[in-house]
PDB file of C-alpha atoms in Angstrom:
ATOM      1  CA  MET Y   1     117.083  81.561 139.388  1.00 34.00           C
ATOM      2  CA  THR Y   2     116.543  77.894 139.379  1.00 35.00           C
ATOM      3  CA  ASN Y   3     117.357  76.782 135.845  1.00 35.00           C
ATOM      4  CA  ALA Y   4     120.671  77.888 134.376  1.00 35.00           C
ATOM      5  CA  SER Y   5     119.434  77.526 130.779  1.00 35.00           C
ATOM      6  CA  THR Y   6     116.478  79.863 131.314  1.00 35.00           C
ATOM      7  CA  ALA Y   7     117.832  82.123 134.004  1.00 34.00           C
ATOM      8  CA  ALA Y   8     118.939  85.586 133.042  1.00 39.00           C
ATOM      9  CA  GLU Y   9     122.458  86.636 133.818  1.00 38.00           C
ATOM     10  CA  THR Y  10     122.723  89.207 136.566  1.00 38.00           C
ATOM     11  CA  THR Y  11     125.338  91.912 136.637  1.00 37.00           C
ATOM     12  CA  GLU Y  12     125.467  94.390 139.507  1.00 39.00           C
ATOM     13  CA  GLY Y  13     121.851  93.681 140.486  1.00 42.00           C
ATOM     14  CA  VAL Y  14     120.371  94.338 137.013  1.00 44.00           C
ATOM     15  CA  SER Y  15     118.609  91.383 135.430  1.00 51.00           C
ATOM     16  CA  MET Y  16     119.848  90.822 131.879  1.00 51.00           C
ATOM     17  CA  PRO Y  17     117.823  89.152 129.093  1.00 53.00           C
ATOM     18  CA  ASP Y  18     118.456  85.460 128.424  1.00 55.00           C
ATOM     19  CA  GLY Y  19     121.457  84.870 126.186  1.00 53.00           C
ATOM     20  CA  ALA Y  20     122.660  88.444 126.534  1.00 52.00           C
ATOM     21  CA  GLU Y  21     126.295  89.178 127.045  1.00 55.00           C
ATOM     22  CA  PRO Y  22     127.245  91.139 130.161  1.00 55.00           C
ATOM     23  CA  PRO Y  23     127.516  94.857 129.411  1.00 49.00           C
ATOM     24  CA  SER Y  24     130.854  96.354 128.580  1.00 61.00           C
ATOM     25  CA  ASP Y  25     130.280  99.465 130.649  1.00 78.00           C
ATOM     26  CA  ALA Y  26     127.974 100.865 133.312  1.00 83.00           C
ATOM     27  CA  ASP Y  27     126.288 103.329 130.910  1.00 83.00           C
ATOM     28  CA  GLU Y  28     124.673 100.433 129.049  1.00 86.00           C
ATOM     29  CA  ILE Y  29     123.265  99.050 132.297  1.00 86.00           C
ATOM     30  CA  VAL Y  30     121.896 102.458 133.251  1.00 90.00           C
ATOM     31  CA  TRP Y  31     120.342 102.944 129.793  1.00 90.00           C
ATOM     32  CA  PHE Y  32     118.710  99.517 129.833  1.00 90.00           C
ATOM     33  CA  THR Y  33     117.446  99.853 133.419  1.00 91.00           C
ATOM     34  CA  GLU Y  34     115.923 103.259 132.654  1.00 92.00           C
ATOM     35  CA  ALA Y  35     114.308 101.983 129.460  1.00 92.00           C
ATOM     36  CA  VAL Y  36     112.706  99.064 131.312  1.00 93.00           C
ATOM     37  CA  ARG Y  37     111.510 101.240 134.205  1.00 94.00           C
ATOM     38  CA  GLU Y  38     110.137 103.911 131.907  1.00 94.00           C
ATOM     39  CA  HIS Y  39     108.474 101.789 129.237  1.00 94.00           C
ATOM     40  CA  SER Y  40     107.667  98.311 130.594  1.00 92.00           C
ATOM     41  CA  THR Y  41     104.109  99.213 131.628  1.00 93.00           C
ATOM     42  CA  ALA Y  42     103.379 100.708 128.197  1.00 93.00           C
ATOM     43  CA  LEU Y  43     104.660  97.576 126.453  1.00 92.00           C
ATOM     44  CA  VAL Y  44     102.714  95.191 128.679  1.00 92.00           C
ATOM     45  CA  ARG Y  45      99.555  97.214 127.989  1.00 91.00           C
ATOM     46  CA  TYR Y  46     100.337  97.192 124.277  1.00 90.00           C
ATOM     47  CA  PHE Y  47     100.449  93.404 124.237  1.00 88.00           C
ATOM     48  CA  ALA Y  48      97.502  92.930 126.628  1.00 88.00           C
ATOM     49  CA  ARG Y  49      95.302  94.949 124.290  1.00 86.00           C
ATOM     50  CA  ARG Y  50      96.280  92.962 121.245  1.00 83.00           C
ATOM     51  CA  GLY Y  51      96.686  89.382 122.334  1.00 76.00           C
ATOM     52  CA  PRO Y  52      96.278  86.896 125.129  1.00 76.00           C
ATOM     53  CA  ARG Y  53      96.733  88.759 128.401  1.00 81.00           C
ATOM     54  CA  GLN Y  54      98.732  85.909 129.903  1.00 85.00           C
ATOM     55  CA  ASP Y  55     101.407  86.424 127.213  1.00 87.00           C
ATOM     56  CA  ALA Y  56     101.751  90.203 127.612  1.00 89.00           C
ATOM     57  CA  GLU Y  57     104.624  90.212 130.112  1.00 92.00           C
ATOM     58  CA  ASP Y  58     106.556  87.531 128.242  1.00 91.00           C
ATOM     59  CA  LEU Y  59     106.198  89.402 124.954  1.00 93.00           C
ATOM     60  CA  ALA Y  60     107.276  92.666 126.585  1.00 93.00           C
ATOM     61  CA  ALA Y  61     110.331  90.889 128.010  1.00 92.00           C
ATOM     62  CA  GLU Y  62     111.103  89.589 124.532  1.00 92.00           C
ATOM     63  CA  VAL Y  63     111.016  93.156 123.160  1.00 93.00           C
ATOM     64  CA  PHE Y  64     113.409  94.280 125.889  1.00 93.00           C
ATOM     65  CA  ALA Y  65     115.718  91.361 125.077  1.00 91.00           C
ATOM     66  CA  ILE Y  66     115.766  92.534 121.458  1.00 91.00           C
ATOM     67  CA  ALA Y  67     116.394  96.105 122.635  1.00 92.00           C
ATOM     68  CA  TRP Y  68     119.330  94.878 124.694  1.00 90.00           C
ATOM     69  CA  ARG Y  69     120.836  92.940 121.798  1.00 90.00           C
ATOM     70  CA  ARG Y  70     120.297  95.864 119.406  1.00 89.00           C
ATOM     71  CA  ARG Y  71     120.957  98.666 121.905  1.00 88.00           C
ATOM     72  CA  GLY Y  72     123.197 100.437 119.424  1.00 88.00           C
ATOM     73  CA  ASP Y  73     120.264 100.726 117.004  1.00 90.00           C
ATOM     74  CA  VAL Y  74     117.793 102.216 119.493  1.00 91.00           C
ATOM     75  CA  PRO Y  75     117.556 105.994 118.979  1.00 90.00           C
ATOM     76  CA  SER Y  76     117.994 107.753 122.312  1.00 85.00           C
ATOM     77  CA  GLU Y  77     115.397 110.393 121.402  1.00 88.00           C
ATOM     78  CA  ALA Y  78     112.750 107.823 120.398  1.00 88.00           C
ATOM     79  CA  VAL Y  79     113.101 104.757 122.622  1.00 92.00           C
ATOM     80  CA  LEU Y  80     109.355 104.132 123.062  1.00 92.00           C
ATOM     81  CA  PRO Y  81     108.487 104.374 119.350  1.00 92.00           C
ATOM     82  CA  TRP Y  82     111.347 101.971 118.595  1.00 92.00           C
ATOM     83  CA  LEU Y  83     110.025  99.595 121.247  1.00 94.00           C
ATOM     84  CA  TYR Y  84     106.481  99.832 119.813  1.00 92.00           C
ATOM     85  CA  ARG Y  85     107.756  99.091 116.327  1.00 91.00           C
ATOM     86  CA  THR Y  86     109.684  96.097 117.619  1.00 90.00           C
ATOM     87  CA  ALA Y  87     106.600  95.054 119.603  1.00 91.00           C
ATOM     88  CA  GLY Y  88     104.583  95.026 116.381  1.00 87.00           C
ATOM     89  CA  PHE Y  89     107.055  92.639 114.776  1.00 86.00           C
ATOM     90  CA  THR Y  90     107.233  90.529 117.935  1.00 88.00           C
ATOM     91  CA  LEU Y  91     103.445  90.267 118.084  1.00 85.00           C
ATOM     92  CA  ALA Y  92     103.253  89.311 114.405  1.00 81.00           C
ATOM     93  CA  ASN Y  93     105.759  86.507 115.017  1.00 80.00           C
ATOM     94  CA  HIS Y  94     103.848  85.389 118.104  1.00 80.00           C
ATOM     95  CA  ARG Y  95     100.547  85.322 116.213  1.00 75.00           C
ATOM     96  CA  ARG Y  96     102.007  83.092 113.555  1.00 69.00           C
ATOM     97  CA  LYS Y  97     102.507  80.538 116.324  1.00 67.00           C
ATOM     98  CA  HIS Y  98      99.097  80.963 117.977  1.00 53.00           C
ATOM     99  CA  VAL Y  99      95.470  81.698 117.242  1.00 49.00           C
ATOM    100  CA  ASP Y 100      94.657  85.408 116.967  1.00 48.00           C
ATOM    101  CA  LEU Y 101      92.607  87.153 119.620  1.00 47.00           C
ATOM    102  CA  PRO Y 102      89.144  87.855 118.194  1.00 53.00           C
ATOM    103  CA  VAL Y 103      88.227  91.529 118.162  1.00 52.00           C
ATOM    104  CA  GLU Y 104      85.237  90.713 120.381  1.00 55.00           C
ATOM    105  CA  GLU Y 105      87.669  89.892 123.201  1.00 52.00           C
ATOM    106  CA  VAL Y 106      89.585  93.188 123.190  1.00 51.00           C
ATOM    107  CA  PRO Y 107      89.916  94.281 126.833  1.00 51.00           C
ATOM    108  CA  GLU Y 108      87.395  96.805 128.100  1.00 55.00           C
ATOM    109  CA  ARG Y 109      88.661 100.219 129.187  1.00 52.00           C
ATOM    110  CA  GLY Y 110      87.229 103.472 130.282  1.00 46.00           C
ATOM    111  CA  GLU Y 111      83.878 104.630 131.502  1.00 45.00           C
ATOM    112  CA  VAL Y 112      80.420 104.145 130.074  1.00 41.00           C
ATOM    113  CA  ARG Y 113      80.510 106.052 126.811  1.00 45.00           C
ATOM    114  CA  VAL Y 114      76.820 106.320 125.922  1.00 51.00           C
ATOM    115  CA  ALA Y 115      75.259 108.405 128.672  1.00 53.00           C
ATOM    116  CA  ASP Y 116      74.779 106.226 131.743  1.00 56.00           C
ATOM    117  CA  ASP Y 117      72.980 103.380 129.997  1.00 58.00           C
ATOM    118  CA  PRO Y 118      74.967 100.108 130.177  1.00 60.00           C
ATOM    119  CA  GLU Y 119      72.893  98.506 127.416  1.00 59.00           C
ATOM    120  CA  LEU Y 120      73.592 101.359 125.001  1.00 59.00           C
ATOM    121  CA  SER Y 121      77.244 101.260 125.981  1.00 63.00           C
ATOM    122  CA  LEU Y 122      77.371  97.543 125.211  1.00 63.00           C
ATOM    123  CA  LEU Y 123      75.734  98.106 121.817  1.00 65.00           C
ATOM    124  CA  PHE Y 124      78.112 100.978 121.095  1.00 68.00           C
ATOM    125  CA  ASP Y 125      81.138  98.833 121.943  1.00 69.00           C
ATOM    126  CA  ALA Y 126      79.874  95.943 119.811  1.00 71.00           C
ATOM    127  CA  GLU Y 127      79.315  98.240 116.826  1.00 74.00           C
ATOM    128  CA  LEU Y 128      82.748  99.803 117.233  1.00 76.00           C
ATOM    129  CA  ARG Y 129      84.437  96.388 117.484  1.00 78.00           C
ATOM    130  CA  GLY Y 130      82.600  95.271 114.373  1.00 79.00           C
ATOM    131  CA  ALA Y 131      83.684  98.379 112.499  1.00 81.00           C
ATOM    132  CA  LEU Y 132      87.292  97.878 113.639  1.00 84.00           C
ATOM    133  CA  ALA Y 133      87.152  94.253 112.522  1.00 83.00           C
ATOM    134  CA  SER Y 134      85.937  95.284 109.073  1.00 86.00           C
ATOM    135  CA  ILE Y 135      88.801  97.666 108.249  1.00 89.00           C
ATOM    136  CA  GLY Y 136      92.272  96.554 107.197  1.00 88.00           C
ATOM    137  CA  GLU Y 137      94.904  95.352 109.672  1.00 89.00           C
ATOM    138  CA  ARG Y 138      97.191  98.332 108.969  1.00 91.00           C
ATOM    139  CA  ASP Y 139      94.396 100.858 109.546  1.00 91.00           C
ATOM    140  CA  ARG Y 140      93.393  99.060 112.746  1.00 89.00           C
ATOM    141  CA  ARG Y 141      97.005  99.054 113.954  1.00 90.00           C
ATOM    142  CA  ILE Y 142      97.385 102.791 113.274  1.00 91.00           C
ATOM    143  CA  LEU Y 143      94.135 103.655 115.050  1.00 89.00           C
ATOM    144  CA  LEU Y 144      94.976 101.538 118.089  1.00 88.00           C
ATOM    145  CA  LEU Y 145      98.489 102.967 118.356  1.00 89.00           C
ATOM    146  CA  HIS Y 146      96.937 106.424 118.293  1.00 89.00           C
ATOM    147  CA  ALA Y 147      93.958 105.763 120.587  1.00 85.00           C
ATOM    148  CA  TRP Y 148      95.377 103.257 123.074  1.00 85.00           C
ATOM    149  CA  GLU Y 149      99.058 104.129 123.125  1.00 87.00           C
ATOM    150  CA  GLY Y 150      98.592 107.878 122.619  1.00 87.00           C
ATOM    151  CA  LEU Y 151     101.017 108.052 119.693  1.00 88.00           C
ATOM    152  CA  ASP Y 152     100.744 110.927 117.283  1.00 84.00           C
ATOM    153  CA  GLY Y 153     102.960 112.688 114.782  1.00 85.00           C
ATOM    154  CA  ALA Y 154     106.639 111.837 115.002  1.00 89.00           C
ATOM    155  CA  GLU Y 155     106.167 108.889 117.381  1.00 90.00           C
ATOM    156  CA  LEU Y 156     103.559 107.293 115.123  1.00 91.00           C
ATOM    157  CA  ALA Y 157     105.851 107.863 112.137  1.00 91.00           C
ATOM    158  CA  ALA Y 158     108.745 106.182 113.957  1.00 91.00           C
ATOM    159  CA  VAL Y 159     106.650 103.134 114.837  1.00 90.00           C
ATOM    160  CA  LEU Y 160     105.355 102.801 111.276  1.00 90.00           C
ATOM    161  CA  GLY Y 161     108.767 103.453 109.742  1.00 91.00           C
ATOM    162  CA  ILE Y 162     107.460 106.293 107.554  1.00 93.00           C
ATOM    163  CA  SER Y 163     107.707 110.088 107.430  1.00 93.00           C
ATOM    164  CA  ARG Y 164     105.723 112.338 109.765  1.00 92.00           C
ATOM    165  CA  SER Y 165     103.520 113.547 106.919  1.00 92.00           C
ATOM    166  CA  GLY Y 166     103.010 109.937 105.833  1.00 92.00           C
ATOM    167  CA  ALA Y 167     101.950 108.999 109.367  1.00 91.00           C
ATOM    168  CA  ASP Y 168      99.532 111.934 109.549  1.00 91.00           C
ATOM    169  CA  ALA Y 169      98.024 110.938 106.203  1.00 91.00           C
ATOM    170  CA  ALA Y 170      97.797 107.271 107.234  1.00 92.00           C
ATOM    171  CA  LEU Y 171      96.022 108.219 110.472  1.00 91.00           C
ATOM    172  CA  SER Y 172      93.605 110.450 108.568  1.00 90.00           C
ATOM    173  CA  ARG Y 173      92.815 107.683 106.049  1.00 92.00           C
ATOM    174  CA  ALA Y 174      92.373 105.115 108.839  1.00 91.00           C
ATOM    175  CA  ARG Y 175      89.969 107.431 110.681  1.00 89.00           C
ATOM    176  CA  LYS Y 176      87.973 107.975 107.483  1.00 88.00           C
ATOM    177  CA  ARG Y 177      87.737 104.224 106.825  1.00 89.00           C
ATOM    178  CA  LEU Y 178      86.623 103.596 110.409  1.00 87.00           C
ATOM    179  CA  ARG Y 179      83.960 106.326 110.173  1.00 84.00           C
ATOM    180  CA  GLU Y 180      82.667 104.791 106.941  1.00 83.00           C
ATOM    181  CA  ALA Y 181      82.683 101.257 108.362  1.00 82.00           C
ATOM    182  CA  TRP Y 182      80.999 102.423 111.538  1.00 73.00           C
ATOM    183  CA  GLY Y 183      78.371 104.384 109.614  1.00 72.00           C
ATOM    184  CA  ASP Y 184      77.562 101.266 107.583  1.00 67.00           C
ATOM    185  CA  ARG Y 185      77.159  99.201 110.776  1.00 60.00           C
ATOM    186  CA  LEU Y 186      75.558 101.639 113.217  1.00 57.00           C
ATOM    187  CA  SER Y 187      72.218 100.115 114.168  1.00 50.00           C
ATOM    188  CA  PHE Y 188      71.056 102.060 117.193  1.00 44.00           C
TER     189      PHE Y 188
END
């Protein structure tokens, strides 16, 4: 830690977020350490898929700093959904400061999806990106939380701040809109 104004405080070997007060008891340190170990990779991936990759770790650290400051508000049975919801707000704030990542630059993942033909796969990906770009931001967010982060049911509801049935309905509507947009665009 070279700069005192940017260095995180350290208590008993656990790195604390900038500006955070030292914990009042060891249980808080254990909770925070477990939350970071368990969910940091998921948060970094969340941000890398939605924005500049070079910002992903910093944004994830910002979410954990918020979690530390608001640790009393984080439900013990739904830590990851709470972190995803906070990540959504953090990303929205970050985007207001910077240029958005165009949908065409969403990171590639997975195997070739259209047989073994790389050209067809490329066309498929381009059509899917175009369809995703043409639906609303909320629908896109719901679909990506479901597809990329694996959220469904209660976890999706917690991230969206709505009921489970509301989340199921929102996912169903988003899928329908994507199918319609994709059908309108499909050219091969």
